[in-house]
Each structure stands twice: as C-alpha cells, then as structure tokens.
Amino acid sequence: MDTVLSCIQPTGYMHLGNYFGAVQNWVRLQEQYRCFFGVVDYHAMTMPYDVQKLRNNTWELIINLLASGVRKENLFVQSMVPEHAELAWILNCYASYGQLGRMTQFKDKSTNRDNSNDDFISVGLFTYPVLQAADILVYRAKYVPIGKDQEQHLELVRDIALRFNNLVGKEYFHLPEALYTETPKIRSTADPARKMSKSAGEKHYIDLFADESTLRRQIKSAVTDTGEKNDGAMSEGVENLFLLIKASGNNVGYDELMKEYIAGQLKYSDLKQITADSLWNIMLPLKDKKAELNADKKTIKDEIKHSSAEIRKTAHETLREVKDLVGLLNAR
Ligand code: AMP
C-alpha cells in the first residue's frame, strides 16, 4: 500500500469547512492508503501561544478527529514522535537559507502580525517548512494531500530530499508527490464572499459539533442574495448552501432543489430547510460519537499514546538509517 502523510495543527475546534475540506478526505484516504495523520503540536509553537490551550486543544482535536471517523491507529501526536524534530535538525543542514526566506507563508506571517509593535519573529517560523519536510520524509511518504497554497512547501520538501540524496549518493528518500483530491471550499454563511473560518469571528463558521438549534439558526440566517445585480449567475450564498447539501451526501435533495432553481421556482426557505436537515444528518452521529469518546478520555489518551509509539517505530527506523548515511552515530 502506498503511504500518505497529512498533518493538522491543534486548534481545539472543527468547523464544517475543516470537516468537508480536509477531514472527510482523510477518512476516505484511509480506505486506499497506509495513512499517517499527525496532530502537529510542534508547528503550533512558531507564533505566540498559550501553553494550557495548546495542551487542551491537542486532545480536543484528537477527540474531534476520532469522532469524525479517523482511525486511531493512523493518528499520532507529533511531539510523541521526537524523530520529527531530530530529522528536522539534520535536514536544516540540507536546506537553503535563501529558499526558506522566499517562502510566501513566512513572508506573510512575519509581516502581517496582529501586534505590529512586537517585532519578535521566531526562528521556528522561519524554519518550520523544514520540520514539514521531516514530517513527510521521516515516514518516506509517497503522497501528501495538499491544496494549491501548499505547493511551494512541497517543492521545498522535494528539493531538500533531492539534495540529501545527491549528497549521500543514494536515492534514499522518495520525492513525495502531491495528491490532489477534490475537496469543497466552504464559504461563511454570514458573508459568502469569504471562506468559512474561525478567525473571522463567531458568525463566520459553523461548529461541526454544534447543537441542532444553533445549526438551524445559523442556516436560517444564511445570506442568499447579496443585493447586487448579477448576470443571472447563482449567488455565492446560494451556491454555498447547495455545496453543503452535496457535501452532506444528500444527492436526491440536491438534484430536486437544483431542478427548482433552474425552473426559477426555488424557495430559499426550502433550500435552507434541506441544507439544515442534510447537515444535521451528518452531524448528529458525529456528535453522539464525540460524547461517547468524551465519556472515557483516559482510554483515548492511552490509545493515542500507544498509536504514536507504534508509528514511532517507522520514524525511528528512518532516523537510524539517516544517521548512518550522514555520519552520525547510533546508540544501538
Ligand atoms: P486550518 O485550521 O484553517 O489550517 O484548516 C485545516 C484544514 O481545513 C486545511 O486543510 C484547510 O484547507 C481546511 N479548511 C479550512 N477552512 C476551510 C473552508 N472554509 N473550506 C474548505 N476547507 C477548509
């Protein structure tokens, strides 16, 4: 089975955009690939952060992922596999300073900070793409599911792997390839011009584990027409509701409403009703699963420590070989 590596930063919530845009894809990939899914807490340290929140968010995200259908044996916590950081150090010495300085995300994050009076920029923010390279290469992953915005980072990973291979005179690392899977981009229901995201504020995201009344209220108040004249094309708000129905797997509802739309007979109240029903159909079982997992957190924590330790064996093997190849000594 080909291997896939994908990582997610530990923010403690999951909204419908995260679920339909990323996590649902993970759940599907598990059927086809040997998957390594990392909750990357080391990456959450590059910008100022709250220590207790990091810890809580890591466990909260793990519960959310498991409730969403990610299998525990595929899931690990990055800092429980110290080989990530160890390989990152080695790869730091095979990465080009100039190339890292040209990473657009570094340029964006180091210039667009909330508190512009604070001119502290961590070295971690500069070098985290090398840690990403280590995340992938430590499992010798073949595929990485990415979006267009991550292409530059994957290119860097390939450059580092190639440089490493050239210097050790052996094709040790497989050059990881992008796995482009179609995932929907979910918009904010309150402002369909922007994507659904938590950072934009409370009304701009719908919590995957929201209760039914909150979900229905948010969908009921979804913006459908923005008022400006358009050329008869579907408005972004309406398109977004259709997208949510489709992403929820309600193809019959989607087709019927689309027929009505094309005939010019669609009532937005019906569209909203079906959107909320379709979403709730998906959300209720996940919510029940989450409650079940939360009832026995201790077991979940033990299981994730165990799966991280199991996954670590693969990472450890790579590290042993890499150390040999670059002239470092192995203890055993
Ligand atoms: P973030 O926490 O924003 O880094 O997002 C985690 C994952 O969810 C990434 O793979 C994003 O591409 C995906 N994601 C976030 N927001 C959306 C959205 N509104 N629509 C689709 N995917 C999203």
mmCIF file of N, CA, C and O in Angstrom, residues 28-108:
data_model
loop_
_atom_site.group_PDB
_atom_site.id
_atom_site.type_symbol
_atom_site.label_atom_id
_atom_site.label_comp_id
_atom_site.label_asym_id
_atom_site.label_seq_id
_atom_site.Cartn_x
_atom_site.Cartn_y
_atom_site.Cartn_z
ATOM 1 N N ARG A 28 -11.684 9.128 3.899
ATOM 2 C CA ARG A 28 -11.741 8.352 2.644
ATOM 3 C C ARG A 28 -10.374 7.773 2.281
ATOM 4 O O ARG A 28 -10.276 6.638 1.820
ATOM 5 N N LEU A 29 -9.327 8.557 2.484
ATOM 6 C CA LEU A 29 -7.974 8.098 2.102
ATOM 7 C C LEU A 29 -7.584 6.828 2.853
ATOM 8 O O LEU A 29 -6.826 6.000 2.340
ATOM 9 N N GLN A 30 -8.121 6.691 4.061
ATOM 10 C CA GLN A 30 -7.780 5.523 4.880
ATOM 11 C C GLN A 30 -8.146 4.207 4.193
ATOM 12 O O GLN A 30 -7.592 3.163 4.505
ATOM 13 N N GLU A 31 -9.130 4.273 3.271
ATOM 14 C CA GLU A 31 -9.571 3.058 2.583
ATOM 15 C C GLU A 31 -8.543 2.599 1.555
ATOM 16 O O GLU A 31 -8.497 1.439 1.185
ATOM 17 N N GLN A 32 -7.748 3.536 1.088
ATOM 18 C CA GLN A 32 -6.901 3.270 -0.081
ATOM 19 C C GLN A 32 -5.416 3.261 0.208
ATOM 20 O O GLN A 32 -4.632 2.719 -0.561
ATOM 21 N N TYR A 33 -5.020 3.927 1.272
ATOM 22 C CA TYR A 33 -3.595 4.119 1.536
ATOM 23 C C TYR A 33 -3.231 3.746 2.968
ATOM 24 O O TYR A 33 -4.091 3.708 3.845
ATOM 25 N N ARG A 34 -1.924 3.526 3.172
ATOM 26 C CA ARG A 34 -1.406 3.443 4.538
ATOM 27 C C ARG A 34 -1.231 4.890 4.980
ATOM 28 O O ARG A 34 -0.363 5.596 4.462
ATOM 29 N N CYS A 35 -2.070 5.326 5.923
ATOM 30 C CA CYS A 35 -2.091 6.753 6.270
ATOM 31 C C CYS A 35 -1.394 7.039 7.595
ATOM 32 O O CYS A 35 -1.564 6.299 8.570
ATOM 33 N N PHE A 36 -0.641 8.116 7.603
ATOM 34 C CA PHE A 36 -0.081 8.658 8.838
ATOM 35 C C PHE A 36 -0.672 10.051 9.005
ATOM 36 O O PHE A 36 -0.405 10.937 8.201
ATOM 37 N N PHE A 37 -1.492 10.235 10.029
ATOM 38 C CA PHE A 37 -2.120 11.535 10.260
ATOM 39 C C PHE A 37 -1.571 12.140 11.554
ATOM 40 O O PHE A 37 -1.740 11.565 12.636
ATOM 41 N N GLY A 38 -0.935 13.286 11.421
ATOM 42 C CA GLY A 38 -0.275 13.887 12.580
ATOM 43 C C GLY A 38 -0.999 15.111 13.109
ATOM 44 O O GLY A 38 -1.419 15.978 12.339
ATOM 45 N N VAL A 39 -1.140 15.150 14.426
ATOM 46 C CA VAL A 39 -1.578 16.389 15.074
ATOM 47 C C VAL A 39 -0.291 17.111 15.453
ATOM 48 O O VAL A 39 0.440 16.672 16.337
ATOM 49 N N VAL A 40 0.002 18.179 14.706
ATOM 50 C CA VAL A 40 1.363 18.712 14.745
ATOM 51 C C VAL A 40 1.496 19.854 15.753
ATOM 52 O O VAL A 40 1.414 21.024 15.420
ATOM 53 N N ASP A 41 1.738 19.449 16.984
ATOM 54 C CA ASP A 41 1.839 20.446 18.054
ATOM 55 C C ASP A 41 3.141 21.257 17.992
ATOM 56 O O ASP A 41 3.159 22.423 18.368
ATOM 57 N N TYR A 42 4.226 20.660 17.484
ATOM 58 C CA TYR A 42 5.458 21.455 17.339
ATOM 59 C C TYR A 42 5.209 22.670 16.430
ATOM 60 O O TYR A 42 5.758 23.741 16.643
ATOM 61 N N HIS A 43 4.367 22.454 15.411
ATOM 62 C CA HIS A 43 4.093 23.554 14.476
ATOM 63 C C HIS A 43 3.281 24.676 15.112
ATOM 64 O O HIS A 43 3.300 25.804 14.628
ATOM 65 N N ALA A 44 2.560 24.340 16.185
ATOM 66 C CA ALA A 44 1.712 25.354 16.816
ATOM 67 C C ALA A 44 2.518 26.299 17.710
ATOM 68 O O ALA A 44 1.971 27.185 18.345
ATOM 69 N N MET A 45 3.839 26.082 17.767
ATOM 70 C CA MET A 45 4.668 26.898 18.660
ATOM 71 C C MET A 45 5.391 28.034 17.945
ATOM 72 O O MET A 45 6.109 28.803 18.579
ATOM 73 N N THR A 46 5.213 28.142 16.636
ATOM 74 C CA THR A 46 6.023 29.115 15.883
ATOM 75 C C THR A 46 5.576 30.552 16.124
ATOM 76 O O THR A 46 6.345 31.482 15.957
ATOM 77 N N MET A 47 4.298 30.702 16.496
ATOM 78 C CA MET A 47 3.769 32.032 16.815
ATOM 79 C C MET A 47 3.445 32.042 18.315
ATOM 80 O O MET A 47 3.274 30.975 18.910
ATOM 81 N N PRO A 48 3.310 33.236 18.929
ATOM 82 C CA PRO A 48 2.982 33.264 20.362
ATOM 83 C C PRO A 48 1.731 32.431 20.650
ATOM 84 O O PRO A 48 0.778 32.457 19.866
ATOM 85 N N TYR A 49 1.740 31.669 21.754
ATOM 86 C CA TYR A 49 0.606 30.783 22.039
ATOM 87 C C TYR A 49 0.467 30.594 23.535
ATOM 88 O O TYR A 49 1.369 30.921 24.305
ATOM 89 N N ASP A 50 -0.668 30.044 23.935
ATOM 90 C CA ASP A 50 -0.961 29.807 25.347
ATOM 91 C C ASP A 50 -0.696 28.328 25.665
ATOM 92 O O ASP A 50 -1.248 27.448 25.010
ATOM 93 N N VAL A 51 0.142 28.085 26.668
ATOM 94 C CA VAL A 51 0.603 26.725 26.971
ATOM 95 C C VAL A 51 -0.555 25.776 27.288
ATOM 96 O O VAL A 51 -0.660 24.684 26.733
ATOM 97 N N GLN A 52 -1.456 26.214 28.191
ATOM 98 C CA GLN A 52 -2.559 25.334 28.587
ATOM 99 C C GLN A 52 -3.497 25.073 27.419
ATOM 100 O O GLN A 52 -3.995 23.963 27.230
ATOM 101 N N LYS A 53 -3.686 26.128 26.599
ATOM 102 C CA LYS A 53 -4.567 25.981 25.434
ATOM 103 C C LYS A 53 -3.996 24.976 24.455
ATOM 104 O O LYS A 53 -4.729 24.181 23.870
ATOM 105 N N LEU A 54 -2.695 25.011 24.270
ATOM 106 C CA LEU A 54 -2.072 24.075 23.322
ATOM 107 C C LEU A 54 -2.357 22.635 23.748
ATOM 108 O O LEU A 54 -2.762 21.797 22.949
ATOM 109 N N ARG A 55 -2.146 22.393 25.055
ATOM 110 C CA ARG A 55 -2.372 21.045 25.580
ATOM 111 C C ARG A 55 -3.842 20.627 25.394
ATOM 112 O O ARG A 55 -4.150 19.566 24.867
ATOM 113 N N ASN A 56 -4.759 21.513 25.820
ATOM 114 C CA ASN A 56 -6.193 21.188 25.710
ATOM 115 C C ASN A 56 -6.627 21.013 24.265
ATOM 116 O O ASN A 56 -7.368 20.090 23.928
ATOM 117 N N ASN A 57 -6.150 21.920 23.414
ATOM 118 C CA ASN A 57 -6.556 21.873 22.006
ATOM 119 C C ASN A 57 -6.077 20.600 21.326
ATOM 120 O O ASN A 57 -6.738 20.081 20.431
ATOM 121 N N THR A 58 -4.914 20.121 21.731
ATOM 122 C CA THR A 58 -4.379 18.908 21.116
ATOM 123 C C THR A 58 -5.313 17.733 21.393
ATOM 124 O O THR A 58 -5.712 17.011 20.476
ATOM 125 N N TRP A 59 -5.714 17.574 22.662
ATOM 126 C CA TRP A 59 -6.622 16.468 22.994
ATOM 127 C C TRP A 59 -7.996 16.676 22.371
ATOM 128 O O TRP A 59 -8.628 15.732 21.895
ATOM 129 N N GLU A 60 -8.452 17.932 22.392
ATOM 130 C CA GLU A 60 -9.775 18.224 21.824
ATOM 131 C C GLU A 60 -9.804 17.878 20.324
ATOM 132 O O GLU A 60 -10.744 17.258 19.831
ATOM 133 N N LEU A 61 -8.743 18.253 19.633
ATOM 134 C CA LEU A 61 -8.700 17.950 18.192
ATOM 135 C C LEU A 61 -8.671 16.438 17.951
ATOM 136 O O LEU A 61 -9.333 15.930 17.039
ATOM 137 N N ILE A 62 -7.929 15.742 18.791
ATOM 138 C CA ILE A 62 -7.859 14.282 18.640
ATOM 139 C C ILE A 62 -9.247 13.664 18.791
ATOM 140 O O ILE A 62 -9.666 12.831 17.986
ATOM 141 N N ILE A 63 -9.978 14.106 19.808
ATOM 142 C CA ILE A 63 -11.348 13.603 20.010
ATOM 143 C C ILE A 63 -12.202 13.930 18.781
ATOM 144 O O ILE A 63 -12.958 13.089 18.278
ATOM 145 N N ASN A 64 -12.060 15.162 18.272
ATOM 146 C CA ASN A 64 -12.848 15.566 17.103
ATOM 147 C C ASN A 64 -12.519 14.715 15.883
ATOM 148 O O ASN A 64 -13.409 14.329 15.115
ATOM 149 N N LEU A 65 -11.241 14.431 15.702
ATOM 150 C CA LEU A 65 -10.831 13.629 14.540
ATOM 151 C C LEU A 65 -11.357 12.202 14.656
ATOM 152 O O LEU A 65 -11.864 11.635 13.686
ATOM 153 N N LEU A 66 -11.243 11.635 15.856
ATOM 154 C CA LEU A 66 -11.728 10.267 16.055
ATOM 155 C C LEU A 66 -13.244 10.212 15.857
ATOM 156 O O LEU A 66 -13.763 9.302 15.217
ATOM 157 N N ALA A 67 -13.940 11.225 16.388
ATOM 158 C CA ALA A 67 -15.403 11.264 16.229
ATOM 159 C C ALA A 67 -15.775 11.373 14.749
ATOM 160 O O ALA A 67 -16.809 10.879 14.321
ATOM 161 N N SER A 68 -14.895 12.002 13.963
ATOM 162 C CA SER A 68 -15.182 12.197 12.537
ATOM 163 C C SER A 68 -14.872 10.966 11.702
ATOM 164 O O SER A 68 -15.122 10.970 10.495
ATOM 165 N N GLY A 69 -14.257 9.960 12.307
ATOM 166 C CA GLY A 69 -14.015 8.728 11.558
ATOM 167 C C GLY A 69 -12.548 8.438 11.250
ATOM 168 O O GLY A 69 -12.243 7.484 10.535
ATOM 169 N N VAL A 70 -11.638 9.281 11.753
ATOM 170 C CA VAL A 70 -10.217 8.977 11.581
ATOM 171 C C VAL A 70 -9.887 7.821 12.522
ATOM 172 O O VAL A 70 -10.288 7.833 13.688
ATOM 173 N N ARG A 71 -9.176 6.819 11.995
ATOM 174 C CA ARG A 71 -8.891 5.637 12.824
ATOM 175 C C ARG A 71 -7.733 5.917 13.763
ATOM 176 O O ARG A 71 -6.726 6.516 13.342
ATOM 177 N N LYS A 72 -7.858 5.456 14.989
ATOM 178 C CA LYS A 72 -6.840 5.814 15.987
ATOM 179 C C LYS A 72 -5.460 5.275 15.624
ATOM 180 O O LYS A 72 -4.454 5.917 15.897
ATOM 181 N N GLU A 73 -5.414 4.116 14.953
ATOM 182 C CA GLU A 73 -4.094 3.554 14.635
ATOM 183 C C GLU A 73 -3.354 4.381 13.579
ATOM 184 O O GLU A 73 -2.152 4.208 13.382
ATOM 185 N N ASN A 74 -4.067 5.295 12.913
ATOM 186 C CA ASN A 74 -3.413 6.151 11.913
ATOM 187 C C ASN A 74 -3.003 7.499 12.492
ATOM 188 O O ASN A 74 -2.401 8.318 11.800
ATOM 189 N N LEU A 75 -3.369 7.728 13.737
ATOM 190 C CA LEU A 75 -3.243 9.062 14.319
ATOM 191 C C LEU A 75 -2.086 9.117 15.326
ATOM 192 O O LEU A 75 -1.930 8.218 16.146
ATOM 193 N N PHE A 76 -1.288 10.178 15.224
ATOM 194 C CA PHE A 76 -0.224 10.343 16.213
ATOM 195 C C PHE A 76 -0.076 11.816 16.571
ATOM 196 O O PHE A 76 -0.498 12.698 15.824
ATOM 197 N N VAL A 77 0.528 12.041 17.724
ATOM 198 C CA VAL A 77 0.854 13.404 18.137
ATOM 199 C C VAL A 77 2.329 13.619 17.788
ATOM 200 O O VAL A 77 3.195 12.824 18.158
ATOM 201 N N GLN A 78 2.583 14.685 17.073
ATOM 202 C CA GLN A 78 3.943 14.932 16.562
ATOM 203 C C GLN A 78 5.003 14.902 17.659
ATOM 204 O O GLN A 78 6.050 14.267 17.505
ATOM 205 N N SER A 79 4.731 15.558 18.786
ATOM 206 C CA SER A 79 5.778 15.628 19.812
ATOM 207 C C SER A 79 5.973 14.298 20.535
ATOM 208 O O SER A 79 6.911 14.144 21.316
ATOM 209 N N MET A 80 5.072 13.328 20.297
ATOM 210 C CA MET A 80 5.287 11.990 20.860
ATOM 211 C C MET A 80 6.191 11.158 19.953
ATOM 212 O O MET A 80 6.530 10.023 20.278
ATOM 213 N N VAL A 81 6.542 11.731 18.813
ATOM 214 C CA VAL A 81 7.472 11.068 17.892
ATOM 215 C C VAL A 81 8.653 12.017 17.698
ATOM 216 O O VAL A 81 8.721 12.766 16.720
ATOM 217 N N PRO A 82 9.591 12.028 18.659
ATOM 218 C CA PRO A 82 10.648 13.043 18.636
ATOM 219 C C PRO A 82 11.539 12.982 17.388
ATOM 220 O O PRO A 82 12.259 13.937 17.099
ATOM 221 N N GLU A 83 11.455 11.882 16.648
ATOM 222 C CA GLU A 83 12.241 11.771 15.415
ATOM 223 C C GLU A 83 11.905 12.889 14.418
ATOM 224 O O GLU A 83 12.731 13.236 13.573
ATOM 225 N N HIS A 84 10.696 13.455 14.525
ATOM 226 C CA HIS A 84 10.350 14.576 13.629
ATOM 227 C C HIS A 84 11.338 15.726 13.849
ATOM 228 O O HIS A 84 11.873 16.294 12.908
ATOM 229 N N ALA A 85 11.526 16.065 15.132
ATOM 230 C CA ALA A 85 12.399 17.199 15.456
ATOM 231 C C ALA A 85 13.865 16.846 15.162
ATOM 232 O O ALA A 85 14.638 17.696 14.709
ATOM 233 N N GLU A 86 14.201 15.595 15.391
ATOM 234 C CA GLU A 86 15.590 15.181 15.182
ATOM 235 C C GLU A 86 15.941 15.212 13.687
ATOM 236 O O GLU A 86 16.992 15.724 13.292
ATOM 237 N N LEU A 87 15.021 14.685 12.879
ATOM 238 C CA LEU A 87 15.274 14.716 11.432
ATOM 239 C C LEU A 87 15.258 16.161 10.930
ATOM 240 O O LEU A 87 16.025 16.528 10.033
ATOM 241 N N ALA A 88 14.379 16.985 11.520
ATOM 242 C CA ALA A 88 14.313 18.394 11.097
ATOM 243 C C ALA A 88 15.667 19.061 11.289
ATOM 244 O O ALA A 88 16.116 19.849 10.454
ATOM 245 N N TRP A 89 16.346 18.745 12.402
ATOM 246 C CA TRP A 89 17.662 19.354 12.608
ATOM 247 C C TRP A 89 18.633 18.950 11.495
ATOM 248 O O TRP A 89 19.327 19.772 10.903
ATOM 249 N N ILE A 90 18.621 17.654 11.217
ATOM 250 C CA ILE A 90 19.538 17.171 10.172
ATOM 251 C C ILE A 90 19.205 17.837 8.839
ATOM 252 O O ILE A 90 20.089 18.334 8.137
ATOM 253 N N LEU A 91 17.909 17.903 8.533
ATOM 254 C CA LEU A 91 17.517 18.494 7.241
ATOM 255 C C LEU A 91 17.757 20.001 7.193
ATOM 256 O O LEU A 91 17.953 20.565 6.118
ATOM 257 N N ASN A 92 17.759 20.649 8.354
ATOM 258 C CA ASN A 92 18.118 22.075 8.396
ATOM 259 C C ASN A 92 19.471 22.291 7.730
ATOM 260 O O ASN A 92 19.737 23.337 7.140
ATOM 261 N N CYS A 93 20.306 21.295 7.868
ATOM 262 C CA CYS A 93 21.661 21.417 7.322
ATOM 263 C C CYS A 93 21.712 21.049 5.835
ATOM 264 O O CYS A 93 22.748 21.170 5.196
ATOM 265 N N TYR A 94 20.566 20.630 5.309
ATOM 266 C CA TYR A 94 20.482 20.308 3.877
ATOM 267 C C TYR A 94 19.512 21.244 3.158
ATOM 268 O O TYR A 94 19.163 21.021 2.018
ATOM 269 N N ALA A 95 19.037 22.269 3.892
ATOM 270 C CA ALA A 95 18.072 23.206 3.310
ATOM 271 C C ALA A 95 18.759 24.544 3.076
ATOM 272 O O ALA A 95 19.665 24.920 3.814
ATOM 273 N N SER A 96 18.297 25.243 2.057
ATOM 274 C CA SER A 96 18.946 26.514 1.722
ATOM 275 C C SER A 96 18.274 27.687 2.427
ATOM 276 O O SER A 96 17.046 27.834 2.394
ATOM 277 N N TYR A 97 19.091 28.504 3.072
ATOM 278 C CA TYR A 97 18.616 29.694 3.790
ATOM 279 C C TYR A 97 17.849 30.616 2.847
ATOM 280 O O TYR A 97 16.770 31.114 3.170
ATOM 281 N N GLY A 98 18.391 30.804 1.662
ATOM 282 C CA GLY A 98 17.753 31.691 0.684
ATOM 283 C C GLY A 98 16.366 31.203 0.302
ATOM 284 O O GLY A 98 15.408 31.977 0.252
ATOM 285 N N GLN A 99 16.273 29.884 0.069
ATOM 286 C CA GLN A 99 14.981 29.322 -0.340
ATOM 287 C C GLN A 99 13.925 29.475 0.766
ATOM 288 O O GLN A 99 12.778 29.805 0.506
ATOM 289 N N LEU A 100 14.356 29.257 2.014
ATOM 290 C CA LEU A 100 13.411 29.414 3.132
ATOM 291 C C LEU A 100 12.922 30.856 3.233
ATOM 292 O O LEU A 100 11.759 31.109 3.524
ATOM 293 N N GLY A 101 13.808 31.790 3.001
ATOM 294 C CA GLY A 101 13.447 33.208 3.077
ATOM 295 C C GLY A 101 12.430 33.593 2.013
ATOM 296 O O GLY A 101 11.725 34.588 2.150
ATOM 297 N N ARG A 102 12.359 32.799 0.958
ATOM 298 C CA ARG A 102 11.412 33.117 -0.127
ATOM 299 C C ARG A 102 10.049 32.460 0.054
ATOM 300 O O ARG A 102 9.159 32.639 -0.772
ATOM 301 N N MET A 103 9.857 31.725 1.140
ATOM 302 C CA MET A 103 8.555 31.061 1.336
ATOM 303 C C MET A 103 7.494 32.128 1.595
ATOM 304 O O MET A 103 7.640 32.942 2.515
ATOM 305 N N THR A 104 6.437 32.099 0.803
ATOM 306 C CA THR A 104 5.447 33.180 0.924
ATOM 307 C C THR A 104 4.772 33.178 2.291
ATOM 308 O O THR A 104 4.458 34.230 2.827
ATOM 309 N N GLN A 105 4.549 31.987 2.859
ATOM 310 C CA GLN A 105 3.880 31.978 4.160
ATOM 311 C C GLN A 105 4.743 32.621 5.243
ATOM 312 O O GLN A 105 4.229 33.248 6.161
ATOM 313 N N PHE A 106 6.058 32.450 5.127
ATOM 314 C CA PHE A 106 6.949 33.106 6.092
ATOM 315 C C PHE A 106 6.867 34.612 5.901
ATOM 316 O O PHE A 106 6.753 35.373 6.869
ATOM 317 N N LYS A 107 6.895 35.027 4.654
ATOM 318 C CA LYS A 107 6.851 36.468 4.378
ATOM 319 C C LYS A 107 5.536 37.060 4.898
ATOM 320 O O LYS A 107 5.534 38.101 5.534
ATOM 321 N N ASP A 108 4.421 36.347 4.649
ATOM 322 C CA ASP A 108 3.110 36.842 5.108
ATOM 323 C C ASP A 108 3.052 36.919 6.626
ATOM 324 O O ASP A 108 2.710 37.942 7.196
#
